[in-house]
PDB file of C-alpha atoms in Angstrom:
ATOM      1  CA  MET A   3      15.473  10.913 -24.031  1.00  0.00           C
ATOM      2  CA  ASN A   4      12.134  12.509 -24.301  1.00  0.00           C
ATOM      3  CA  ILE A   5      10.881  11.388 -20.633  1.00  0.00           C
ATOM      4  CA  THR A   6       6.754  12.346 -19.302  1.00  0.00           C
ATOM      5  CA  PHE A   7       5.739  12.086 -15.848  1.00  0.00           C
ATOM      6  CA  PHE A   8       2.186  11.568 -15.413  1.00  0.00           C
ATOM      7  CA  SER A   9       1.690  12.136 -11.681  1.00  0.00           C
ATOM      8  CA  ASN A  10       0.269  14.262  -8.789  1.00  0.00           C
ATOM      9  CA  VAL A  11       3.263  13.587  -6.354  1.00  0.00           C
ATOM     10  CA  THR A  12       6.133  14.164  -8.674  1.00  0.00           C
ATOM     11  CA  SER A  13       6.712  18.101  -9.810  1.00  0.00           C
ATOM     12  CA  GLU A  14       9.849  19.017 -12.028  1.00  0.00           C
ATOM     13  CA  LYS A  15      11.757  20.367  -8.740  1.00  0.00           C
ATOM     14  CA  LYS A  16      11.603  17.240  -6.970  1.00  0.00           C
ATOM     15  CA  ALA A  17      12.748  15.248  -9.900  1.00  0.00           C
ATOM     16  CA  PHE A  18      15.404  17.319 -10.730  1.00  0.00           C
ATOM     17  CA  ALA A  19      16.031  17.669  -7.165  1.00  0.00           C
ATOM     18  CA  HIS A  20      16.579  13.858  -7.242  1.00  0.00           C
ATOM     19  CA  ILE A  21      17.763  13.326 -10.538  1.00  0.00           C
ATOM     20  CA  PRO A  22      20.058  16.082 -11.733  1.00  0.00           C
ATOM     21  CA  GLN A  23      21.110  14.267 -14.640  1.00  0.00           C
ATOM     22  CA  LEU A  24      16.992  14.511 -15.882  1.00  0.00           C
ATOM     23  CA  CYS A  25      18.513  18.039 -17.948  1.00  0.00           C
ATOM     24  CA  GLU A  26      20.426  15.977 -20.134  1.00  0.00           C
ATOM     25  CA  HIS A  27      16.594  14.642 -21.162  1.00  0.00           C
ATOM     26  CA  ALA A  28      13.507  16.545 -22.575  1.00  0.00           C
ATOM     27  CA  LEU A  29      10.768  16.209 -19.809  1.00  0.00           C
ATOM     28  CA  ARG A  30       7.252  17.483 -19.415  1.00  0.00           C
ATOM     29  CA  PHE A  31       5.130  16.931 -16.465  1.00  0.00           C
ATOM     30  CA  PHE A  32       1.331  16.381 -16.607  1.00  0.00           C
ATOM     31  CA  ARG A  33      -0.865  15.820 -13.273  1.00  0.00           C
ATOM     32  CA  LEU A  34      -3.441  12.776 -13.073  1.00  0.00           C
ATOM     33  CA  ASP A  35      -6.257  14.983 -14.203  1.00  0.00           C
ATOM     34  CA  GLU A  36      -4.440  15.993 -17.461  1.00  0.00           C
ATOM     35  CA  ALA A  37      -4.337  13.531 -18.874  1.00  0.00           C
ATOM     36  CA  ASP A  38      -6.239  15.323 -22.311  1.00  0.00           C
ATOM     37  CA  MET A  39      -3.616  17.489 -22.566  1.00  0.00           C
ATOM     38  CA  MET A  40      -0.983  14.972 -22.105  1.00  0.00           C
ATOM     39  CA  MET A  41      -2.145  12.793 -24.863  1.00  0.00           C
ATOM     40  CA  ALA A  42      -2.034  16.247 -27.061  1.00  0.00           C
ATOM     41  CA  ASP A  43       0.764  17.361 -26.132  1.00  0.00           C
ATOM     42  CA  ALA A  44       3.284  14.745 -25.258  1.00  0.00           C
ATOM     43  CA  THR A  45       2.739  12.079 -28.416  1.00  0.00           C
ATOM     44  CA  ASP A  46       6.769  11.860 -28.330  1.00  0.00           C
ATOM     45  CA  THR A  47       7.315  10.602 -25.303  1.00  0.00           C
ATOM     46  CA  GLN A  48       9.525   7.715 -24.799  1.00  0.00           C
ATOM     47  CA  ILE A  49       9.858   6.808 -21.404  1.00  0.00           C
ATOM     48  CA  LEU A  50       6.291   7.636 -19.506  1.00  0.00           C
ATOM     49  CA  VAL A  51       6.863   7.493 -15.564  1.00  0.00           C
ATOM     50  CA  ALA A  52       3.286   7.099 -14.101  1.00  0.00           C
ATOM     51  CA  ASP A  53       2.058   7.461 -10.391  1.00  0.00           C
ATOM     52  CA  ALA A  54       1.141   4.398  -8.512  1.00  0.00           C
ATOM     53  CA  MET A  55      -2.339   5.787  -8.649  1.00  0.00           C
ATOM     54  CA  ALA A  56      -1.926   6.608 -12.410  1.00  0.00           C
ATOM     55  CA  VAL A  57      -4.424   4.799 -15.299  1.00  0.00           C
ATOM     56  CA  VAL A  58      -2.226   4.230 -18.311  1.00  0.00           C
ATOM     57  CA  GLY A  59      -4.828   2.773 -20.395  1.00  0.00           C
ATOM     58  CA  ALA A  60      -4.824   1.892 -24.399  1.00  0.00           C
ATOM     59  CA  ASP A  61      -5.791   5.167 -25.209  1.00  0.00           C
ATOM     60  CA  ILE A  62      -2.735   7.290 -24.168  1.00  0.00           C
ATOM     61  CA  ILE A  63      -0.357   4.174 -25.424  1.00  0.00           C
ATOM     62  CA  ASP A  64      -1.367   4.782 -28.494  1.00  0.00           C
ATOM     63  CA  SER A  65      -1.160   8.095 -28.042  1.00  0.00           C
ATOM     64  CA  MET A  66       2.527   7.793 -27.935  1.00  0.00           C
ATOM     65  CA  PRO A  67       3.992   6.014 -30.956  1.00  0.00           C
ATOM     66  CA  ASN A  68       7.456   6.418 -29.650  1.00  0.00           C
ATOM     67  CA  LEU A  69       7.037   4.575 -26.173  1.00  0.00           C
ATOM     68  CA  ALA A  70       9.328   2.506 -24.765  1.00  0.00           C
ATOM     69  CA  LEU A  71       8.986   2.138 -21.239  1.00  0.00           C
ATOM     70  CA  ILE A  72       5.829   2.720 -18.580  1.00  0.00           C
ATOM     71  CA  GLN A  73       7.735   3.052 -15.624  1.00  0.00           C
ATOM     72  CA  SER A  74       5.467   3.449 -12.051  1.00  0.00           C
ATOM     73  CA  GLU A  75       6.681   5.488  -9.506  1.00  0.00           C
ATOM     74  CA  GLY A  76       5.984   2.670  -6.882  1.00  0.00           C
ATOM     75  CA  VAL A  77       5.217  -0.637  -6.477  1.00  0.00           C
ATOM     76  CA  GLY A  78       1.703  -0.612  -7.757  1.00  0.00           C
ATOM     77  CA  TYR A  79       0.605  -0.935 -11.598  1.00  0.00           C
ATOM     78  CA  GLN A  80      -2.795  -1.546 -11.699  1.00  0.00           C
ATOM     79  CA  GLY A  81      -3.908   1.211 -13.479  1.00  0.00           C
ATOM     80  CA  ILE A  82      -1.897   0.307 -16.455  1.00  0.00           C
ATOM     81  CA  ASP A  83      -3.031  -1.568 -19.148  1.00  0.00           C
ATOM     82  CA  THR A  84       0.059  -4.149 -19.497  1.00  0.00           C
ATOM     83  CA  ALA A  85      -1.538  -6.590 -21.854  1.00  0.00           C
ATOM     84  CA  HIS A  86      -2.084  -3.943 -24.642  1.00  0.00           C
ATOM     85  CA  ALA A  87       1.108  -2.496 -23.761  1.00  0.00           C
ATOM     86  CA  SER A  88       2.912  -5.998 -23.991  1.00  0.00           C
ATOM     87  CA  LYS A  89       0.912  -6.205 -27.693  1.00  0.00           C
ATOM     88  CA  LYS A  90       2.773  -3.008 -28.561  1.00  0.00           C
ATOM     89  CA  GLY A  91       6.524  -4.226 -27.224  1.00  0.00           C
ATOM     90  CA  ILE A  92       6.521  -1.764 -24.325  1.00  0.00           C
ATOM     91  CA  ALA A  93       8.050  -2.387 -21.389  1.00  0.00           C
ATOM     92  CA  VAL A  94       6.029  -1.919 -17.902  1.00  0.00           C
ATOM     93  CA  CYS A  95       7.791  -1.359 -14.756  1.00  0.00           C
ATOM     94  CA  ASN A  96       7.560  -1.073 -11.416  1.00  0.00           C
ATOM     95  CA  ASN A  97       8.988   0.138  -8.085  1.00  0.00           C
ATOM     96  CA  LYS A  98       8.948  -3.922  -6.350  1.00  0.00           C
ATOM     97  CA  GLY A  99      10.382  -3.514  -2.820  1.00  0.00           C
ATOM     98  CA  VAL A 100      11.499  -0.293  -3.064  1.00  0.00           C
ATOM     99  CA  ASN A 101       8.524   1.017   0.415  1.00  0.00           C
ATOM    100  CA  ASP A 102       8.623  -2.574   2.180  1.00  0.00           C
ATOM    101  CA  THR A 103      10.633  -1.270   5.371  1.00  0.00           C
ATOM    102  CA  ALA A 104       8.191   2.100   5.325  1.00  0.00           C
ATOM    103  CA  VAL A 105       5.316   0.611   4.596  1.00  0.00           C
ATOM    104  CA  ALA A 106       6.158  -2.324   7.078  1.00  0.00           C
ATOM    105  CA  GLU A 107       6.745   0.535   9.802  1.00  0.00           C
ATOM    106  CA  ASN A 108       3.402   2.179   9.414  1.00  0.00           C
ATOM    107  CA  THR A 109       1.719  -1.281   9.579  1.00  0.00           C
ATOM    108  CA  LEU A 110       3.366  -1.695  13.046  1.00  0.00           C
ATOM    109  CA  LEU A 111       1.822   1.891  14.302  1.00  0.00           C
ATOM    110  CA  LEU A 112      -1.276   1.112  12.805  1.00  0.00           C
ATOM    111  CA  MET A 113      -1.422  -2.316  14.910  1.00  0.00           C
ATOM    112  CA  LEU A 114       0.109  -1.030  17.866  1.00  0.00           C
ATOM    113  CA  SER A 115      -2.065   2.310  17.731  1.00  0.00           C
ATOM    114  CA  CYS A 116      -5.253  -0.155  17.450  1.00  0.00           C
ATOM    115  CA  LEU A 117      -3.649  -2.476  20.942  1.00  0.00           C
ATOM    116  CA  ARG A 118      -3.439   1.149  22.719  1.00  0.00           C
ATOM    117  CA  SER A 119      -6.858   2.775  21.367  1.00  0.00           C
ATOM    118  CA  ILE A 120      -5.013   5.453  20.824  1.00  0.00           C
ATOM    119  CA  ILE A 121      -7.842   7.524  19.295  1.00  0.00           C
ATOM    120  CA  SER A 122      -9.768   7.413  22.158  1.00  0.00           C
ATOM    121  CA  GLY A 123      -6.261   7.697  24.782  1.00  0.00           C
ATOM    122  CA  ASN A 124      -5.363  10.817  22.861  1.00  0.00           C
ATOM    123  CA  GLN A 125      -8.995  12.696  22.938  1.00  0.00           C
ATOM    124  CA  SER A 126      -9.100  11.477  26.971  1.00  0.00           C
ATOM    125  CA  VAL A 127      -6.293  13.739  27.706  1.00  0.00           C
ATOM    126  CA  TYR A 128      -7.775  16.645  26.101  1.00  0.00           C
ATOM    127  CA  ASP A 129     -11.020  16.164  27.620  1.00  0.00           C
ATOM    128  CA  GLY A 130      -9.544  16.110  31.235  1.00  0.00           C
ATOM    129  CA  ARG A 131     -10.560  12.009  31.454  1.00  0.00           C
ATOM    130  CA  GLN A 132      -7.242  10.711  31.733  1.00  0.00           C
ATOM    131  CA  ILE A 133      -7.153   9.687  35.302  1.00  0.00           C
ATOM    132  CA  ASP A 134     -10.673   7.297  34.553  1.00  0.00           C
ATOM    133  CA  VAL A 135      -9.347   5.824  31.453  1.00  0.00           C
ATOM    134  CA  LYS A 136      -6.503   4.756  33.247  1.00  0.00           C
ATOM    135  CA  LYS A 137      -8.478   2.955  35.588  1.00  0.00           C
ATOM    136  CA  ALA A 138     -10.134   1.636  32.950  1.00  0.00           C
ATOM    137  CA  SER A 139      -7.365   0.527  31.184  1.00  0.00           C
ATOM    138  CA  PHE A 140      -5.808  -1.307  33.907  1.00  0.00           C
ATOM    139  CA  GLY A 141      -5.365  -5.043  33.052  1.00  0.00           C
ATOM    140  CA  ASN A 142      -6.698  -4.652  29.659  1.00  0.00           C
ATOM    141  CA  ILE A 143      -4.362  -3.642  27.405  1.00  0.00           C
ATOM    142  CA  LYS A 144      -2.240  -6.411  25.469  1.00  0.00           C
ATOM    143  CA  GLU A 145       0.802  -6.638  24.304  1.00  0.00           C
ATOM    144  CA  LEU A 146       1.924  -7.550  20.772  1.00  0.00           C
ATOM    145  CA  SER A 147       3.812 -10.541  22.118  1.00  0.00           C
ATOM    146  CA  GLN A 148       0.599 -11.522  23.403  1.00  0.00           C
ATOM    147  CA  CYS A 149      -1.080 -11.446  19.860  1.00  0.00           C
ATOM    148  CA  THR A 150      -1.148 -13.944  16.645  1.00  0.00           C
ATOM    149  CA  VAL A 151      -0.185 -11.171  13.773  1.00  0.00           C
ATOM    150  CA  GLY A 152      -1.944 -12.831  10.243  1.00  0.00           C
ATOM    151  CA  LEU A 153      -0.716 -12.304   7.535  1.00  0.00           C
ATOM    152  CA  VAL A 154      -2.854 -12.085   4.237  1.00  0.00           C
ATOM    153  CA  GLY A 155      -0.229 -11.968   1.381  1.00  0.00           C
ATOM    154  CA  PHE A 156       3.258 -12.595   1.708  1.00  0.00           C
ATOM    155  CA  GLY A 157       5.060 -10.469  -0.488  1.00  0.00           C
ATOM    156  CA  ASP A 158       8.083  -7.797   0.421  1.00  0.00           C
ATOM    157  CA  ILE A 159       6.114  -5.468   2.729  1.00  0.00           C
ATOM    158  CA  ALA A 160       4.749  -8.541   4.741  1.00  0.00           C
ATOM    159  CA  ARG A 161       7.867 -10.446   5.130  1.00  0.00           C
ATOM    160  CA  MET A 162       9.170  -7.309   6.693  1.00  0.00           C
ATOM    161  CA  THR A 163       6.247  -6.755   8.901  1.00  0.00           C
ATOM    162  CA  ALA A 164       6.906 -10.619  10.008  1.00  0.00           C
ATOM    163  CA  ARG A 165      10.277  -9.260  10.842  1.00  0.00           C
ATOM    164  CA  PHE A 166       8.844  -6.051  12.775  1.00  0.00           C
ATOM    165  CA  CYS A 167       6.237  -8.484  14.357  1.00  0.00           C
ATOM    166  CA  ASN A 168       8.937 -11.134  15.548  1.00  0.00           C
ATOM    167  CA  ALA A 169      10.997  -8.449  17.320  1.00  0.00           C
ATOM    168  CA  LEU A 170       8.311  -7.391  19.622  1.00  0.00           C
ATOM    169  CA  GLY A 171       7.463 -11.718  20.448  1.00  0.00           C
ATOM    170  CA  ALA A 172       4.520 -11.544  18.270  1.00  0.00           C
ATOM    171  CA  ARG A 173       2.975 -15.064  16.698  1.00  0.00           C
ATOM    172  CA  VAL A 174       3.329 -14.782  12.821  1.00  0.00           C
ATOM    173  CA  VAL A 175       1.143 -16.619  10.304  1.00  0.00           C
ATOM    174  CA  TYR A 176       0.529 -15.952   6.745  1.00  0.00           C
ATOM    175  CA  THR A 177      -1.501 -17.292   4.043  1.00  0.00           C
ATOM    176  CA  ASN A 178      -0.845 -16.647   0.535  1.00  0.00           C
ATOM    177  CA  ARG A 179      -1.580 -18.294  -2.700  1.00  0.00           C
ATOM    178  CA  THR A 180       1.760 -19.725  -3.208  1.00  0.00           C
ATOM    179  CA  ARG A 181       2.831 -21.078  -0.557  1.00  0.00           C
ATOM    180  CA  TYR A 182       6.630 -20.341   0.767  1.00  0.00           C
ATOM    181  CA  ASN A 183       7.924 -23.783   2.644  1.00  0.00           C
ATOM    182  CA  ASN A 184      11.586 -22.091   1.869  1.00  0.00           C
ATOM    183  CA  LEU A 185      11.326 -18.806   3.745  1.00  0.00           C
ATOM    184  CA  GLU A 186       9.238 -19.649   7.056  1.00  0.00           C
ATOM    185  CA  SER A 187      11.998 -20.620   8.901  1.00  0.00           C
ATOM    186  CA  GLU A 188      13.760 -17.462   7.727  1.00  0.00           C
ATOM    187  CA  TYR A 189      10.784 -15.664   8.367  1.00  0.00           C
ATOM    188  CA  ASN A 190       9.860 -17.075  11.795  1.00  0.00           C
ATOM    189  CA  VAL A 191       5.857 -17.955  10.034  1.00  0.00           C
ATOM    190  CA  THR A 192       3.461 -20.413   9.993  1.00  0.00           C
ATOM    191  CA  TYR A 193       1.469 -21.132   6.625  1.00  0.00           C
ATOM    192  CA  MET A 194      -2.935 -21.307   7.321  1.00  0.00           C
ATOM    193  CA  ASP A 195      -5.395 -20.965   5.143  1.00  0.00           C
ATOM    194  CA  LEU A 196      -7.274 -18.184   5.236  1.00  0.00           C
ATOM    195  CA  ASP A 197     -10.418 -19.448   7.119  1.00  0.00           C
ATOM    196  CA  THR A 198      -7.399 -20.485   9.644  1.00  0.00           C
ATOM    197  CA  LEU A 199      -6.384 -17.622  10.152  1.00  0.00           C
ATOM    198  CA  LEU A 200      -9.152 -15.588  10.250  1.00  0.00           C
ATOM    199  CA  SER A 201     -10.288 -17.787  13.265  1.00  0.00           C
ATOM    200  CA  GLU A 202      -7.006 -17.669  15.342  1.00  0.00           C
ATOM    201  CA  ALA A 203      -5.411 -13.890  14.447  1.00  0.00           C
ATOM    202  CA  ASP A 204      -5.196 -11.440  17.523  1.00  0.00           C
ATOM    203  CA  ILE A 205      -4.648  -8.783  14.303  1.00  0.00           C
ATOM    204  CA  VAL A 206      -5.354  -9.416  10.829  1.00  0.00           C
ATOM    205  CA  SER A 207      -2.846  -7.485   7.776  1.00  0.00           C
ATOM    206  CA  LEU A 208      -3.827  -7.283   4.622  1.00  0.00           C
ATOM    207  CA  HIS A 209      -0.510  -7.421   1.815  1.00  0.00           C
ATOM    208  CA  LEU A 210      -2.347  -8.412  -1.426  1.00  0.00           C
ATOM    209  CA  ALA A 211      -2.443  -6.436  -4.447  1.00  0.00           C
ATOM    210  CA  VAL A 212      -5.864  -5.929  -6.409  1.00  0.00           C
ATOM    211  CA  ASN A 213      -7.079  -8.065  -9.071  1.00  0.00           C
ATOM    212  CA  ASP A 214     -10.580  -9.722  -9.503  1.00  0.00           C
ATOM    213  CA  ASP A 215      -9.750 -12.357  -7.072  1.00  0.00           C
ATOM    214  CA  THR A 216      -9.131  -9.612  -4.117  1.00  0.00           C
ATOM    215  CA  VAL A 217     -11.435  -6.475  -4.822  1.00  0.00           C
ATOM    216  CA  GLY A 218     -14.020  -6.549  -1.801  1.00  0.00           C
ATOM    217  CA  ILE A 219     -12.184  -9.573   0.039  1.00  0.00           C
ATOM    218  CA  ALA A 220     -12.553  -8.226   3.252  1.00  0.00           C
ATOM    219  CA  ASP A 221     -16.567  -8.533   3.368  1.00  0.00           C
ATOM    220  CA  LYS A 222     -18.912  -9.319   5.883  1.00  0.00           C
ATOM    221  CA  SER A 223     -18.402 -13.075   5.480  1.00  0.00           C
ATOM    222  CA  PHE A 224     -14.382 -12.361   6.440  1.00  0.00           C
ATOM    223  CA  PHE A 225     -15.007 -10.513   9.145  1.00  0.00           C
ATOM    224  CA  ASP A 226     -17.384 -13.291  10.921  1.00  0.00           C
ATOM    225  CA  LYS A 227     -14.751 -15.449  10.446  1.00  0.00           C
ATOM    226  CA  MET A 228     -12.462 -12.930  12.693  1.00  0.00           C
ATOM    227  CA  LYS A 229     -12.649 -12.832  16.517  1.00  0.00           C
ATOM    228  CA  PRO A 230     -14.760 -10.025  18.213  1.00  0.00           C
ATOM    229  CA  THR A 231     -11.241  -9.054  20.326  1.00  0.00           C
ATOM    230  CA  SER A 232      -9.333  -8.709  16.905  1.00  0.00           C
ATOM    231  CA  TYR A 233      -7.710  -6.096  14.432  1.00  0.00           C
ATOM    232  CA  LEU A 234      -8.308  -5.293  10.776  1.00  0.00           C
ATOM    233  CA  ILE A 235      -5.281  -3.450   9.530  1.00  0.00           C
ATOM    234  CA  ASN A 236      -4.736  -2.451   5.432  1.00  0.00           C
ATOM    235  CA  THR A 237      -1.766  -0.719   4.736  1.00  0.00           C
ATOM    236  CA  ALA A 238      -2.255  -2.320   1.113  1.00  0.00           C
ATOM    237  CA  ARG A 239      -5.023  -0.939  -1.100  1.00  0.00           C
ATOM    238  CA  GLY A 240      -8.114   0.524   0.094  1.00  0.00           C
ATOM    239  CA  ASP A 241     -10.664  -1.749  -2.913  1.00  0.00           C
ATOM    240  CA  LEU A 242      -9.455  -4.414  -0.669  1.00  0.00           C
ATOM    241  CA  VAL A 243     -12.266  -3.717   1.501  1.00  0.00           C
ATOM    242  CA  ASN A 244     -15.531  -3.693   1.506  1.00  0.00           C
ATOM    243  CA  ASN A 245     -15.954  -0.662   3.487  1.00  0.00           C
ATOM    244  CA  ASN A 246     -19.954  -1.085   4.414  1.00  0.00           C
ATOM    245  CA  ASP A 247     -19.378  -4.428   5.533  1.00  0.00           C
ATOM    246  CA  LEU A 248     -16.359  -2.731   7.568  1.00  0.00           C
ATOM    247  CA  LEU A 249     -18.178  -0.546   8.521  1.00  0.00           C
ATOM    248  CA  ASN A 250     -21.649  -2.825  10.039  1.00  0.00           C
ATOM    249  CA  ALA A 251     -18.383  -4.748  11.920  1.00  0.00           C
ATOM    250  CA  LEU A 252     -17.230  -1.748  13.910  1.00  0.00           C
ATOM    251  CA  LEU A 253     -20.833  -1.077  14.909  1.00  0.00           C
ATOM    252  CA  SER A 254     -21.939  -4.713  15.643  1.00  0.00           C
ATOM    253  CA  GLY A 255     -18.867  -5.721  17.709  1.00  0.00           C
ATOM    254  CA  GLN A 256     -18.141  -7.529  15.260  1.00  0.00           C
ATOM    255  CA  ILE A 257     -14.356  -6.278  15.574  1.00  0.00           C
ATOM    256  CA  ALA A 258     -12.750  -4.911  17.598  1.00  0.00           C
ATOM    257  CA  GLY A 259     -11.081  -1.894  14.965  1.00  0.00           C
ATOM    258  CA  ALA A 260      -9.397  -1.455  12.466  1.00  0.00           C
ATOM    259  CA  GLY A 261      -6.321   0.500  11.365  1.00  0.00           C
ATOM    260  CA  LEU A 262      -6.138   1.681   7.701  1.00  0.00           C
ATOM    261  CA  ASP A 263      -3.479   3.694   5.854  1.00  0.00           C
ATOM    262  CA  VAL A 264      -5.834   2.836   2.249  1.00  0.00           C
ATOM    263  CA  ILE A 265      -9.776   4.060   2.020  1.00  0.00           C
ATOM    264  CA  SER A 266     -11.605   3.490  -1.143  1.00  0.00           C
ATOM    265  CA  PRO A 267     -12.326   5.886  -3.242  1.00  0.00           C
ATOM    266  CA  GLU A 268      -9.095   8.239  -3.292  1.00  0.00           C
ATOM    267  CA  PRO A 269      -9.025  10.609  -2.933  1.00  0.00           C
ATOM    268  CA  VAL A 270     -11.174   9.706   0.322  1.00  0.00           C
ATOM    269  CA  THR A 271     -14.252  12.784   0.963  1.00  0.00           C
ATOM    270  CA  ALA A 272     -15.704  13.605   3.986  1.00  0.00           C
ATOM    271  CA  ASP A 273     -19.077  11.354   3.198  1.00  0.00           C
ATOM    272  CA  ASN A 274     -17.267   8.272   2.944  1.00  0.00           C
ATOM    273  CA  VAL A 275     -19.404   5.558   5.053  1.00  0.00           C
ATOM    274  CA  LEU A 276     -16.121   5.368   7.266  1.00  0.00           C
ATOM    275  CA  LEU A 277     -15.946   8.307   8.241  1.00  0.00           C
ATOM    276  CA  ASP A 278     -19.184   7.882  10.458  1.00  0.00           C
ATOM    277  CA  ASP A 279     -18.536   9.399  14.135  1.00  0.00           C
ATOM    278  CA  ARG A 280     -19.977   6.316  15.951  1.00  0.00           C
ATOM    279  CA  ILE A 281     -16.860   3.998  14.882  1.00  0.00           C
ATOM    280  CA  LYS A 282     -14.291   6.932  15.328  1.00  0.00           C
ATOM    281  CA  ASP A 283     -13.172   5.751  18.782  1.00  0.00           C
ATOM    282  CA  LYS A 284     -12.705   2.485  16.821  1.00  0.00           C
ATOM    283  CA  LEU A 285     -10.950   3.519  13.915  1.00  0.00           C
ATOM    284  CA  VAL A 286      -7.130   4.512  13.269  1.00  0.00           C
ATOM    285  CA  LEU A 287      -6.363   6.358   9.948  1.00  0.00           C
ATOM    286  CA  THR A 288      -3.258   7.651   8.284  1.00  0.00           C
ATOM    287  CA  PRO A 289      -3.077   9.352   5.341  1.00  0.00           C
ATOM    288  CA  HIS A 290      -1.925   7.112   2.377  1.00  0.00           C
ATOM    289  CA  ILE A 291       1.405   8.129   3.761  1.00  0.00           C
ATOM    290  CA  ALA A 292       3.233   4.560   4.721  1.00  0.00           C
ATOM    291  CA  GLY A 293       5.610   4.510   1.601  1.00  0.00           C
ATOM    292  CA  ILE A 294       6.317   7.839   1.191  1.00  0.00           C
ATOM    293  CA  THR A 295       9.327   8.415   3.853  1.00  0.00           C
ATOM    294  CA  SER A 296      12.171  10.512   2.499  1.00  0.00           C
ATOM    295  CA  LEU A 297      14.653   6.906   1.951  1.00  0.00           C
ATOM    296  CA  THR A 298      11.529   5.944  -0.034  1.00  0.00           C
ATOM    297  CA  VAL A 299      11.466   8.376  -2.127  1.00  0.00           C
ATOM    298  CA  GLU A 300      15.275   8.274  -2.463  1.00  0.00           C
ATOM    299  CA  LYS A 301      14.748   4.799  -3.482  1.00  0.00           C
ATOM    300  CA  ILE A 302      11.859   5.273  -6.103  1.00  0.00           C
ATOM    301  CA  PHE A 303      14.168   7.812  -8.131  1.00  0.00           C
ATOM    302  CA  SER A 304      17.174   6.107  -7.889  1.00  0.00           C
ATOM    303  CA  SER A 305      15.217   3.257  -9.359  1.00  0.00           C
ATOM    304  CA  ILE A 306      13.545   5.493 -12.139  1.00  0.00           C
ATOM    305  CA  TYR A 307      16.983   6.507 -13.523  1.00  0.00           C
ATOM    306  CA  THR A 308      18.912   3.586 -13.443  1.00  0.00           C
ATOM    307  CA  ASN A 309      15.926   2.041 -15.989  1.00  0.00           C
ATOM    308  CA  ILE A 310      16.181   4.509 -18.057  1.00  0.00           C
ATOM    309  CA  CYS A 311      19.974   4.322 -18.335  1.00  0.00           C
ATOM    310  CA  ARG A 312      19.738   0.431 -19.008  1.00  0.00           C
ATOM    311  CA  LEU A 313      16.828   0.920 -21.552  1.00  0.00           C
ATOM    312  CA  ILE A 314      19.010   3.993 -22.963  1.00  0.00           C
ATOM    313  CA  SER A 315      22.133   0.945 -22.965  1.00  0.00           C
ATOM    314  CA  GLY A 316      19.961  -1.459 -24.067  1.00  0.00           C
ATOM    315  CA  ASP A 317      21.091  -3.845 -21.293  1.00  0.00           C
ATOM    316  CA  ASP A 318      17.790  -5.518 -19.257  1.00  0.00           C
ATOM    317  CA  LEU A 319      15.538  -3.582 -17.121  1.00  0.00           C
ATOM    318  CA  MET A 320      14.764  -3.732 -13.561  1.00  0.00           C
ATOM    319  CA  ASN A 321      11.029  -5.203 -11.994  1.00  0.00           C
ATOM    320  CA  ARG A 322       9.524  -5.459 -15.334  1.00  0.00           C
ATOM    321  CA  VAL A 323       6.248  -6.884 -14.975  1.00  0.00           C
ATOM    322  CA  ASN A 324       5.138  -8.078 -18.579  1.00  0.00           C
TER     323      ASN A 324
END
């Protein structure tokens, strides 16, 4: 098979390290800023493996007349023109659920870091203020077991996050376009509409895909409904948050803080409004690493190779989204 990797994270070395059997196929590798080169040099591509952040539009699809499968490396596939792929009979698949544990761990990390004021606390030790901060914190630190955690969205990652929060004694509530009555007992969660969840939750954690209905969902009206002592967590997609509205919510004390693994646009540059020194103590950031643990990467490559083999053998593909 002629297989093309269109990715900023997968190199030839990484691909062969995880899937030695790829030596049986013809491989090409292009970075995301090399789309024009790829369209010129990889016209015989049969399988396109795309970075979850890649934009695979009609132009790329039309440049590959033999294309049979577009395989996202991750869970996200919002950059792939699935409608055009369907029109041309091309399968689009993702790696649903492959990073649920990893991202849920990072979500929990951000929750606990917010509750413990980890950024300012860390700095206080370097500044020689450890005892002062310890005294000021006496009786003012909330444990997760004292919190209501509100999950906005209830897919694989949210469900794993619910398990972790339950293990630490938190009350977990969720909202979702579809209510999952059959799962509420299994995950020990209570369904609420969004407005009620925002008004009750001590921690609001976003677990939504990006689409026309969800872009910028965390905006001024969203923050207005949250408690001033509450925190926003986002390990899903940066586009879910209106950056200016979050900045203002943190500056005004509308909410207490936020923990973000994702910020839009990506890559995050130094002039991003959320990198404002005035909110530095209220913001915990990780560099979009929630889903890229060693175990997740192993699962990703295993899933990719399984679908390659299934395509060759004519079997049903895993996690087809179109």
